[in-house]
Short mmCIF file of C-alpha atoms and ligand atoms in Angstrom, two decimals:
data_model
loop_
_atom_site.label_atom_id
_atom_site.label_comp_id
_atom_site.label_asym_id
_atom_site.label_seq_id
_atom_site.Cartn_x
_atom_site.Cartn_y
_atom_site.Cartn_z
CA UNK A 760 108.50 128.80 121.95
CA UNK A 761 104.53 128.35 121.46
CA UNK A 762 105.95 127.35 118.12
CA UNK A 763 108.29 124.97 119.46
CA UNK A 764 105.46 123.28 121.58
CA UNK A 765 103.38 123.41 118.74
CA UNK A 766 105.77 121.32 116.91
CA UNK A 767 106.11 118.82 119.40
CA UNK A 768 102.60 118.31 119.89
CA UNK A 769 102.00 117.89 116.46
CA UNK A 770 104.67 115.03 115.88
CA UNK A 771 103.51 113.18 119.20
CA UNK A 772 100.46 112.58 117.37
CA UNK A 773 102.34 109.97 115.08
CA UNK A 774 104.79 109.01 117.61
CA UNK A 775 102.20 108.24 120.57
CA UNK A 776 101.48 105.16 117.49
CA UNK A 777 104.23 102.94 119.22
CA UNK A 778 102.39 103.54 122.63
CA UNK A 779 98.87 101.36 121.53
CA UNK A 780 95.84 102.31 123.81
CA UNK A 781 94.89 99.59 126.05
CA UNK A 782 91.67 98.31 123.75
CA UNK A 783 94.51 98.21 120.60
CA UNK A 784 96.81 95.81 123.12
CA UNK A 785 94.10 93.66 124.15
CA UNK A 786 93.47 93.19 120.27
CA UNK A 787 96.23 92.75 119.24
CA UNK A 788 97.12 90.15 121.83
CA UNK A 789 93.72 88.43 120.90
CA UNK A 790 95.35 87.62 117.27
CA UNK A 791 99.16 86.82 118.51
CA UNK A 792 97.13 84.64 121.31
CA UNK A 793 95.02 82.86 118.62
CA UNK A 794 97.89 81.94 116.15
CA UNK A 795 99.55 80.70 118.94
CA UNK A 796 96.85 78.55 120.37
CA UNK A 797 96.13 76.98 116.64
CA UNK A 798 100.23 76.27 116.20
CA UNK A 799 99.76 74.38 119.19
CA UNK A 800 97.06 72.47 118.61
CA UNK A 801 97.93 71.49 114.75
CA UNK A 802 101.67 70.66 115.75
CA UNK A 803 101.17 66.86 116.11
CA UNK A 804 99.92 67.08 111.92
CA UNK A 805 101.67 69.41 110.60
CA UNK A 806 104.42 68.90 108.73
CA UNK A 807 107.91 69.05 110.67
CA UNK A 808 110.17 69.97 107.19
CA UNK A 809 109.08 71.63 104.30
CA UNK A 810 112.11 72.76 101.57
CA UNK A 811 110.46 75.65 100.21
CA UNK A 812 111.96 78.77 99.77
CA UNK A 813 110.44 81.93 101.82
CA UNK A 814 109.53 84.84 100.01
CA UNK A 815 111.64 87.72 100.26
CA UNK A 816 109.91 90.46 98.81
CA UNK A 817 107.05 89.56 101.14
CA UNK A 818 109.18 89.49 104.44
CA UNK A 819 110.93 92.68 103.47
CA UNK A 820 110.54 95.39 105.76
CA UNK A 821 109.91 97.73 103.01
CA UNK A 822 107.23 95.90 101.31
CA UNK A 823 104.68 98.27 103.10
CA UNK A 824 102.43 98.66 106.46
CA UNK A 825 100.50 96.30 107.08
CA UNK A 826 98.05 94.98 109.64
CA UNK A 827 97.88 92.89 112.32
CA UNK A 828 96.40 90.02 110.93
CA UNK A 829 97.17 90.06 107.72
CA UNK A 830 100.72 90.14 109.46
CA UNK A 831 100.21 86.49 110.92
CA UNK A 832 99.25 85.13 107.75
CA UNK A 833 102.51 86.32 106.07
CA UNK A 834 104.40 84.71 109.42
CA UNK A 835 102.75 81.67 108.98
CA UNK A 836 103.57 81.10 105.37
CA UNK A 837 106.36 82.51 104.69
CA UNK A 838 108.02 82.44 108.00
CA UNK A 839 106.29 78.83 111.20
CA UNK A 840 105.53 76.49 107.50
CA UNK A 841 109.46 77.01 105.94
CA UNK A 842 112.14 74.74 106.77
CA UNK A 843 112.26 72.91 109.97
CA UNK A 844 109.69 73.24 112.41
CA UNK A 845 111.56 73.46 115.26
CA UNK A 846 108.47 73.22 117.81
CA UNK A 847 107.74 69.94 116.71
CA UNK A 848 108.43 67.00 118.33
CA UNK A 849 108.69 64.78 115.14
CA UNK A 850 111.56 66.64 115.05
CA UNK A 851 114.25 64.08 115.61
CA UNK A 852 117.48 65.55 113.54
CA UNK A 853 120.49 67.78 114.58
CA UNK A 854 119.49 68.81 118.25
CA UNK A 855 116.12 69.59 118.89
CA UNK A 856 114.87 72.59 120.46
CA UNK A 857 112.34 73.33 123.28
CA UNK A 858 109.96 75.83 123.29
CA UNK A 859 107.91 75.07 126.06
CA UNK A 860 104.88 77.85 126.30
CA UNK A 861 105.86 79.18 129.58
CA UNK A 862 109.07 80.69 128.73
CA UNK A 863 107.04 82.10 126.02
CA UNK A 864 104.84 84.45 128.66
CA UNK A 865 108.29 85.01 130.69
CA UNK A 866 109.80 86.54 126.99
CA UNK A 867 106.56 88.38 127.12
CA UNK A 868 107.02 89.70 130.62
CA UNK A 869 110.61 90.19 129.89
CA UNK A 870 109.86 92.28 126.57
CA UNK A 871 106.95 94.73 128.15
CA UNK A 872 109.00 95.82 131.72
CA UNK A 873 112.34 95.87 128.98
CA UNK A 874 114.29 94.93 132.79
CA UNK A 875 117.99 95.94 132.10
CA UNK A 876 119.48 92.75 132.74
CA UNK A 877 123.44 93.43 132.71
CA UNK A 878 123.62 95.44 135.77
CA UNK A 879 122.77 94.70 139.36
CA UNK A 880 122.27 98.63 138.95
CA UNK A 881 119.84 98.82 137.18
CA UNK A 882 117.95 95.83 137.89
CA UNK A 883 119.04 93.71 140.98
CA UNK A 884 115.67 91.50 141.02
CA UNK A 885 117.26 90.30 137.02
CA UNK A 886 120.47 90.13 138.26
CA UNK A 887 119.57 87.55 141.07
CA UNK A 888 116.99 86.12 139.33
CA UNK A 889 119.95 85.05 137.09
CA UNK A 890 122.57 84.93 139.41
CA UNK A 891 119.95 81.88 141.39
CA UNK A 892 119.43 79.61 138.09
CA UNK A 893 123.69 80.27 137.90
CA UNK A 894 123.37 78.55 141.08
CA UNK A 895 120.91 76.11 141.24
CA UNK A 896 123.27 75.12 137.93
CA UNK A 897 125.99 74.62 140.46
CA UNK A 898 124.35 72.28 142.91
CA UNK A 899 123.51 70.18 139.95
CA UNK A 900 126.60 70.01 138.27
CA UNK A 901 128.81 70.03 142.11
CA UNK A 902 130.63 73.45 141.41
CA UNK A 903 131.12 75.73 144.42
CA UNK A 904 128.97 78.42 145.00
CA UNK A 905 132.34 81.12 144.34
CA UNK A 906 132.14 80.14 140.74
CA UNK A 907 131.20 82.77 138.24
CA UNK A 908 128.39 82.21 135.35
CA UNK A 909 126.58 83.60 132.43
CA UNK A 910 123.19 82.76 130.72
CA UNK A 911 124.27 83.35 127.11
CA UNK A 912 122.59 83.25 123.93
CA UNK A 913 123.70 79.27 123.50
CA UNK A 914 126.25 76.77 123.38
CA UNK A 915 128.65 78.48 121.53
CA UNK A 916 128.85 81.73 122.97
CA UNK A 917 129.02 79.99 126.46
CA UNK A 918 132.42 78.03 125.27
CA UNK A 919 134.19 81.10 123.92
CA UNK A 920 133.42 82.29 127.27
CA UNK A 921 135.07 79.26 128.74
CA UNK A 922 138.19 78.98 126.76
CA UNK A 923 138.52 82.43 126.95
CA UNK A 924 139.05 81.66 130.70
CA UNK A 925 141.34 79.04 130.01
CA UNK A 926 143.63 81.40 127.98
CA UNK A 927 143.80 84.28 130.64
CA UNK A 928 144.42 81.60 133.71
CA UNK A 929 147.31 80.15 131.67
CA UNK A 930 148.52 83.59 130.02
CA UNK A 931 148.24 82.47 126.38
CA UNK A 932 149.85 85.17 124.55
CA UNK A 933 151.46 85.78 121.49
CA UNK A 934 154.63 84.08 122.10
CA UNK A 935 153.58 81.05 123.52
CA UNK A 936 150.80 80.27 120.92
CA UNK A 937 152.84 77.81 118.69
CA UNK A 938 154.06 76.01 121.53
CA UNK A 939 150.96 75.40 123.29
CA UNK A 940 148.85 72.70 123.04
CA UNK A 941 144.89 71.66 123.66
CA UNK A 942 143.56 68.12 123.05
CA UNK A 943 140.15 67.39 122.17
CA UNK A 944 138.10 64.42 119.84
CA UNK A 945 137.63 64.94 116.63
CA UNK A 946 133.70 64.89 117.52
CA UNK A 947 134.40 68.11 119.62
CA UNK A 948 131.89 70.36 118.40
CA UNK A 949 133.10 73.22 115.64
CA UNK A 950 131.97 76.03 117.85
CA UNK A 951 134.86 74.83 120.26
CA UNK A 952 137.25 75.31 116.73
CA UNK A 953 135.41 78.80 116.15
CA UNK A 954 135.84 80.22 118.87
CA UNK A 955 139.40 79.39 119.63
CA UNK A 956 140.14 81.14 116.42
CA UNK A 957 138.01 84.50 118.12
CA UNK A 958 140.07 84.60 120.86
CA UNK A 959 143.22 84.51 118.95
CA UNK A 960 144.56 80.88 119.22
CA UNK A 961 144.55 79.45 115.96
CA UNK A 962 147.87 78.88 115.86
CA UNK A 963 148.10 76.73 118.78
CA UNK A 964 148.48 73.32 118.61
CA UNK A 965 145.57 71.12 118.26
CA UNK A 966 146.25 66.80 119.67
CA UNK A 967 143.20 65.44 118.36
CA UNK A 968 142.28 62.57 120.69
CA UNK A 969 142.42 58.80 119.75
CA UNK A 970 138.36 57.35 120.48
CA UNK A 971 137.21 54.34 121.93
CA UNK A 972 134.55 52.35 119.78
CA UNK A 973 131.92 54.30 121.29
CA UNK A 974 133.71 57.08 120.04
CA UNK A 975 134.55 58.91 123.77
CA UNK A 976 138.05 60.30 124.13
CA UNK A 977 140.45 57.06 125.69
CA UNK A 978 141.73 59.39 128.35
CA UNK A 979 145.32 56.85 128.96
CA UNK A 980 145.99 57.60 125.25
CA UNK A 981 145.63 61.23 126.10
CA UNK A 982 147.54 61.31 129.02
CA UNK A 983 150.89 59.61 127.70
CA UNK A 984 150.43 62.05 124.66
CA UNK A 985 150.35 65.20 127.16
CA UNK A 986 153.64 63.41 128.97
CA UNK A 987 155.23 63.42 125.67
CA UNK A 988 154.36 67.11 124.34
CA UNK A 989 156.17 68.15 127.65
CA UNK A 990 158.67 65.96 127.45
CA UNK A 991 159.08 67.95 123.79
CA UNK A 992 159.23 70.95 125.48
CA UNK A 993 155.90 72.24 124.46
CA UNK A 994 153.34 73.65 126.53
CA UNK A 995 149.78 71.60 127.24
CA UNK A 996 146.84 74.02 128.87
CA UNK A 997 143.72 72.68 127.87
CA UNK A 998 141.78 69.22 127.62
CA UNK A 999 138.37 69.32 125.83
CA UNK A 1000 135.59 66.80 127.09
CA UNK A 1001 131.94 66.19 125.66
CA UNK A 1002 129.38 65.29 127.51
CA UNK A 1003 127.27 64.16 125.06
CA UNK A 1004 128.80 64.76 121.70
CA UNK A 1005 126.55 66.18 118.54
CA UNK A 1006 127.12 62.76 116.60
CA UNK A 1007 126.46 60.35 118.80
CA UNK A 1008 125.76 61.79 122.20
CA UNK A 1009 128.80 60.00 123.47
CA UNK A 1010 129.84 60.75 126.64
CA UNK A 1011 133.41 61.58 126.99
CA UNK A 1012 135.50 59.45 130.62
CA UNK A 1013 134.64 63.04 132.17
CA UNK A 1014 136.21 61.41 135.47
CA UNK A 1015 139.51 59.48 134.20
CA UNK A 1016 140.16 63.31 131.95
CA UNK A 1017 139.29 65.42 134.87
CA UNK A 1018 142.27 62.97 137.18
CA UNK A 1019 144.65 63.54 134.20
CA UNK A 1020 144.41 67.60 133.17
CA UNK A 1021 144.32 68.21 136.94
CA UNK A 1022 147.52 66.02 137.27
CA UNK A 1023 149.16 67.88 134.69
CA UNK A 1024 147.93 71.03 135.61
CA UNK A 1025 145.52 71.64 132.50
CA UNK A 1026 142.63 73.81 132.58
CA UNK A 1027 139.66 71.22 132.32
CA UNK A 1028 136.41 72.50 130.36
CA UNK A 1029 133.27 70.70 129.84
CA UNK A 1030 130.71 71.20 126.63
CA UNK A 1031 128.12 69.94 128.09
CA UNK A 1032 125.43 71.41 126.07
CA UNK A 1033 123.33 69.13 124.67
CA UNK A 1034 123.87 66.18 127.45
CA UNK A 1035 124.39 68.14 130.28
CA UNK A 1036 120.68 67.88 132.00
CA UNK A 1037 120.70 64.24 131.79
CA UNK A 1038 122.47 64.59 134.66
CA UNK A 1039 119.17 65.03 136.58
CA UNK A 1040 118.26 61.47 135.79
CA UNK A 1041 118.39 58.29 137.57
CA UNK A 1042 119.80 56.67 134.60
CA UNK A 1043 122.60 58.62 133.53
CA UNK A 1044 123.87 60.52 136.90
CA UNK A 1045 126.24 58.60 136.99
CA UNK A 1046 128.21 58.65 133.24
CA UNK A 1047 128.60 62.44 134.99
CA UNK A 1048 130.90 61.62 137.61
CA UNK A 1049 133.59 64.13 137.30
CA UNK A 1050 131.82 67.17 135.75
CA UNK A 1051 132.48 68.88 139.11
CA UNK A 1052 136.11 68.67 138.63
CA UNK A 1053 135.90 70.65 135.14
CA UNK A 1054 137.33 74.23 135.40
CA UNK A 1055 134.21 75.65 132.77
CA UNK A 1056 131.45 74.33 131.94
CA UNK A 1057 128.94 74.35 129.34
CA UNK A 1058 125.35 73.63 129.13
CA UNK A 1059 122.30 75.01 127.04
CA UNK A 1060 119.21 75.41 128.73
CA UNK A 1061 117.80 75.71 125.21
CA UNK A 1062 118.05 72.11 124.84
CA UNK A 1063 118.41 70.17 127.63
CA UNK A 1064 115.82 72.27 129.14
CA UNK A 1065 113.54 73.05 126.44
CA UNK A 1066 114.32 76.57 126.77
CA UNK A 1067 113.22 78.21 123.37
CA UNK A 1068 116.26 78.62 121.47
CA UNK A 1069 118.58 81.47 123.05
CA UNK A 1070 119.91 80.73 126.58
CA UNK A 1071 123.06 78.88 126.99
CA UNK A 1072 125.26 78.74 130.15
CA UNK A 1073 128.66 78.69 131.36
CA UNK A 1074 129.97 78.36 134.91
CA UNK A 1075 133.92 79.21 135.28
CA UNK A 1076 135.45 77.96 139.25
CA UNK A 1077 137.50 80.70 138.52
CA UNK A 1078 136.19 83.58 138.39
CA UNK A 1079 139.41 86.21 137.99
CA UNK A 1080 140.19 83.97 134.56
CA UNK A 1081 136.90 85.23 133.27
CA UNK A 1082 136.63 89.27 134.68
CA UNK A 1083 140.22 89.45 133.32
CA UNK A 1084 138.66 89.85 129.60
CA UNK A 1085 135.16 90.39 130.39
CA UNK A 1086 135.46 93.73 133.13
CA UNK A 1087 135.56 97.02 131.91
CA UNK A 1088 134.35 100.19 132.88
CA UNK A 1089 134.22 103.23 131.42
CA UNK A 1090 133.22 106.92 132.84
CA UNK A 1091 129.42 106.47 131.92
CA UNK A 1092 129.19 103.51 133.79
CA UNK A 1093 130.55 105.44 137.45
CA UNK A 1094 127.23 105.29 139.17
CA UNK A 1095 126.74 101.45 138.53
CA UNK A 1096 130.57 101.23 140.48
CA UNK A 1097 130.75 98.59 142.75
CA UNK A 1098 126.74 97.74 143.65
CA UNK A 1099 127.53 94.46 143.87
CA UNK A 1100 130.02 91.72 145.62
CA UNK A 1101 129.09 88.66 146.26
CA UNK A 1102 127.13 88.52 143.52
CA UNK A 1103 128.23 87.81 139.41
CA UNK A 1104 127.34 90.77 138.00
CA UNK A 1105 126.33 89.58 134.07
CA UNK A 1106 128.77 92.38 132.53
CA UNK A 1107 131.63 91.26 134.06
CA UNK A 1108 131.72 87.85 132.80
CA UNK A 1109 130.22 88.13 129.23
CA UNK A 1110 130.97 89.70 125.74
CA UNK A 1111 127.88 91.53 126.43
CA UNK A 1112 126.69 94.65 127.98
CA UNK A 1113 122.91 95.22 127.93
CA UNK A 1114 121.32 92.61 127.27
CA UNK A 1115 117.97 90.50 127.16
CA UNK A 1116 116.23 89.37 130.62
CA UNK A 1117 116.97 85.66 129.55
CA UNK A 1118 116.68 85.02 132.69
CA UNK A 1119 112.95 84.70 133.03
CA UNK A 1120 112.52 82.30 130.67
CA UNK A 1121 114.12 79.05 132.75
CA UNK A 1122 113.44 80.61 136.55
CA UNK A 1123 109.53 81.35 135.55
CA UNK A 1124 109.10 77.58 134.02
CA UNK A 1125 111.05 76.37 136.75
CA UNK A 1126 109.73 78.18 139.55
CA UNK A 1127 106.16 77.20 137.90
CA UNK A 1128 106.90 73.63 137.33
CA UNK A 1129 109.42 72.80 139.27
CA UNK A 1130 111.88 69.92 138.56
CA UNK A 1131 110.18 67.30 138.29
CA UNK A 1132 108.17 67.93 135.13
CA UNK A 1133 111.51 68.67 133.17
CA UNK A 1134 113.43 65.08 134.57
CA UNK A 1135 110.67 63.33 133.38
CA UNK A 1136 110.94 64.21 130.20
CA UNK A 1137 114.87 63.71 129.96
CA UNK A 1138 114.01 60.19 131.35
CA UNK A 1139 111.07 60.13 128.50
CA UNK A 1140 113.76 60.55 125.77
CA UNK A 1141 115.86 57.97 127.17
CA UNK A 1142 113.26 55.51 126.58
CA UNK A 1143 112.06 56.86 123.68
CA UNK A 1144 115.57 56.56 122.10
CA UNK A 1145 116.13 53.18 123.22
CA UNK A 1146 112.44 52.40 122.23
CA UNK A 1147 112.60 53.37 118.64
CA UNK A 1148 116.55 51.56 118.50
CA UNK A 1149 114.79 48.12 119.18
CA UNK A 1150 111.88 49.42 116.78
CA UNK A 1151 114.36 49.80 113.82
CA UNK A 1152 115.68 46.98 114.06
CA UNK A 1153 112.62 45.08 113.79
CA UNK A 1154 111.98 46.63 110.50
CA UNK A 1155 115.92 45.57 109.12
CA UNK A 1156 117.29 48.45 110.22
CA UNK A 1157 121.20 48.61 111.37
CA UNK A 1158 121.66 50.76 114.27
CA UNK A 1159 124.42 52.39 115.83
CA UNK A 1160 126.20 51.46 118.74
CA UNK A 1161 123.92 51.57 122.50
CA UNK A 1162 124.20 55.19 122.79
CA UNK A 1163 125.44 57.05 126.25
CA UNK A 1164 122.40 59.71 126.31
CA UNK A 1165 119.80 59.68 123.23
CA UNK A 1166 121.39 60.26 120.10
CA UNK A 1167 121.98 57.77 118.10
CA UNK A 1168 122.29 56.60 114.15
CA UNK A 1169 120.78 54.31 111.73
CA UNK A 1170 120.84 52.62 108.25
CA UNK A 1171 119.87 50.22 106.08
CA UNK A 1172 121.91 47.35 105.22
CA UNK A 1173 120.73 47.60 101.18
CA UNK A 1174 122.06 44.10 99.53
CA UNK A 1175 120.82 45.68 95.81
CA UNK A 1176 122.82 48.64 95.93
CA UNK A 1177 126.18 50.78 98.02
CA UNK A 1178 124.63 51.60 101.60
CA UNK A 1179 125.64 55.25 100.97
CA UNK A 1180 123.35 55.63 97.92
CA UNK A 1181 120.62 53.96 99.64
CA UNK A 1182 120.44 55.83 102.41
CA UNK A 1183 120.98 58.87 101.25
CA UNK A 1184 118.18 58.13 99.29
CA UNK A 1185 115.68 57.26 101.98
CA UNK A 1186 116.83 60.38 103.89
CA UNK A 1187 115.70 62.53 100.71
CA UNK A 1188 112.29 60.42 100.82
CA UNK A 1189 112.07 60.92 104.26
CA UNK A 1190 112.71 64.62 103.46
CA UNK A 1191 110.12 65.20 101.14
CA UNK A 1192 107.60 63.65 102.71
CA UNK A 1193 108.27 66.17 105.76
CA UNK A 1194 106.66 64.39 108.38
CA UNK A 1195 109.24 63.61 110.21
CA UNK A 1196 112.81 64.92 110.58
CA UNK A 1197 115.95 63.60 110.78
CA UNK A 1198 119.64 64.64 109.66
CA UNK A 1199 122.58 62.54 108.21
CA UNK A 1200 126.56 62.12 109.61
CA UNK A 1201 129.28 60.60 108.41
CA UNK A 1202 130.81 58.40 111.38
CA UNK A 1203 134.12 56.26 110.26
CA UNK A 1204 133.28 57.00 106.51
CA UNK A 1205 129.88 55.76 106.42
CA UNK A 1206 126.97 57.41 105.66
CA UNK A 1207 124.32 57.26 108.64
CA UNK A 1208 120.96 58.90 109.57
CA UNK A 1209 121.29 60.70 112.77
CA UNK A 1210 117.95 60.06 115.43
CA UNK A 1211 118.34 62.36 118.32
CA UNK A 1212 115.36 62.47 120.33
CA UNK A 1213 115.11 65.49 122.79
CA UNK A 1214 111.99 67.83 121.79
CA UNK A 1215 109.87 67.58 124.94
CA UNK A 1216 107.00 67.15 122.22
CA UNK A 1217 108.09 63.91 121.39
CA UNK A 1218 106.02 61.25 122.65
CA UNK A 1219 105.63 57.29 122.57
CA UNK A 1220 103.31 58.16 119.03
CA UNK A 1221 105.63 60.26 117.72
CA UNK A 1222 108.12 57.34 117.54
CA UNK A 1223 105.19 54.53 116.26
CA UNK A 1224 104.74 57.28 113.56
CA UNK A 1225 108.35 57.86 112.84
CA UNK A 1226 108.56 53.81 112.11
CA UNK A 1227 105.88 53.76 109.96
CA UNK A 1228 106.79 56.69 107.64
CA UNK A 1229 110.15 54.43 107.56
CA UNK A 1230 109.22 51.83 106.21
CA UNK A 1231 106.66 52.99 104.04
CA UNK A 1232 109.97 54.71 102.38
CA UNK A 1233 111.61 51.20 102.40
CA UNK A 1234 108.91 49.76 100.78
CA UNK A 1235 108.45 52.43 98.34
CA UNK A 1236 111.92 52.21 97.25
CA UNK A 1237 111.57 49.10 96.54
CA UNK A 1238 108.77 48.76 94.62
CA UNK A 1239 109.57 52.32 92.62
CA UNK A 1240 113.59 51.63 92.54
CA UNK A 1241 114.56 48.36 93.08
CA UNK A 1242 116.32 48.90 95.88
CA UNK A 1243 116.66 46.63 97.94
C1 PLP B 2246 124.66 72.86 120.34
C2 PLP B 2246 126.04 72.84 120.91
C3 PLP B 2246 127.05 73.49 120.61
C4 PLP B 2246 126.30 74.79 120.17
O1 PLP B 2246 125.46 75.43 121.36
P1 PLP B 2246 124.35 76.45 120.30
O2 PLP B 2246 123.48 76.75 121.28
O3 PLP B 2246 124.07 75.49 119.28
O4 PLP B 2246 125.82 77.71 120.28
C5 PLP B 2246 128.16 72.72 120.67
N1 PLP B 2246 128.63 71.91 121.49
C6 PLP B 2246 127.67 70.65 121.89
C7 PLP B 2246 128.33 69.52 122.45
C8 PLP B 2246 126.22 71.09 121.21
O5 PLP B 2246 125.31 70.09 121.01
#
């Protein structure tokens, strides 16, 4: 016995290193705090893109122990300064992320307390916080309070959950798959296709809707297709609309599609991962009319609410349709059974059991700031997108149609070389420069440069800087390559 105790005491000397003393905690935090401050202070002048590779050897777990200040140096060089700087306001490509400071503090608190956010029994407070966020989302999007919901890691898992509910509600089992039909658009996000495949609907019939000139689903044509498919003995069961497509930020006609889905008894899923929160703005509220008709709805707080990466959300009106797939129990779970009735038990509406307390990173900023600065930020992005397009025209660029939201595209109408060649080269040089970041896409067969204004740090001066860079590179193309 004494020997056993002696052994335990000996080993504790090593294991207790995982619990640093207060002095060390203060010291470590100070290092992190200083680096975080300099990172934020330098963001305005730091590069937003660098195509340099990170050093695998230096980042290897096996590279040996290292002090925190040294590690911060490694992090700075090998992580923060490589690739896309997603925290930068000069990130105007893909769908820019957020990263508001208050969420980082919430994450710190969530990690230190390590609340178990999967079950009410384990952390009633964490589960209530998550439910209250979902309730707030329900009120924003006109959903009934009885709807189920989940905070997910992002839009992809949120879509997966919504589509699983659609499948369950319509009882799409193996024998029905080959004649069941889903309606979507070529501009539907690719995570929808991925989700359909994951949930066993790979062999479903997919009808790509006709689009109007602004790349939105033509509702009338879609209704016609449903009628035809029904007449042909098929089983239409799901309409998917997007409120803010990734390519051009287009909002499908939500109200019309909602009516069509209701009339034909189809599940109505809306992916508003990028665009959803613009409903909070007076200017665009009307565009979202009909969003309340959705059976399932996806939004991404890590996009339109400027939360750091790792937070999406799904709402589903029919609770049983979701829990049918996700509510499970087991002997080792018996203590927590039936702990709640009116709240949504997180583990019952998600593939996850143990989960990060991600509600706190949404709740804390909303409680501290209120919603007003979030809404102002969204309105600001709409105005900046508009301003950007005007400034681009002034320096001779063509821009895509007036966008519904804050994503648009542009290209230079070269007279000396093929337009695609010119714009590819232009983007290549913009990437090399690294002080502003855009991505590209293909619209109607044409290579175009995409601009997406969604970072809370994108300001008027950011757009002015971007215009200056684009124009300088345009002049350089003329000077060095003879491109006009
Ligand atoms: C970003 C996006 C997704 C995917 O969401 P993740 O959070 O990246 O998983 C899905 N749909 C749309 C419209 C998006 O913009």
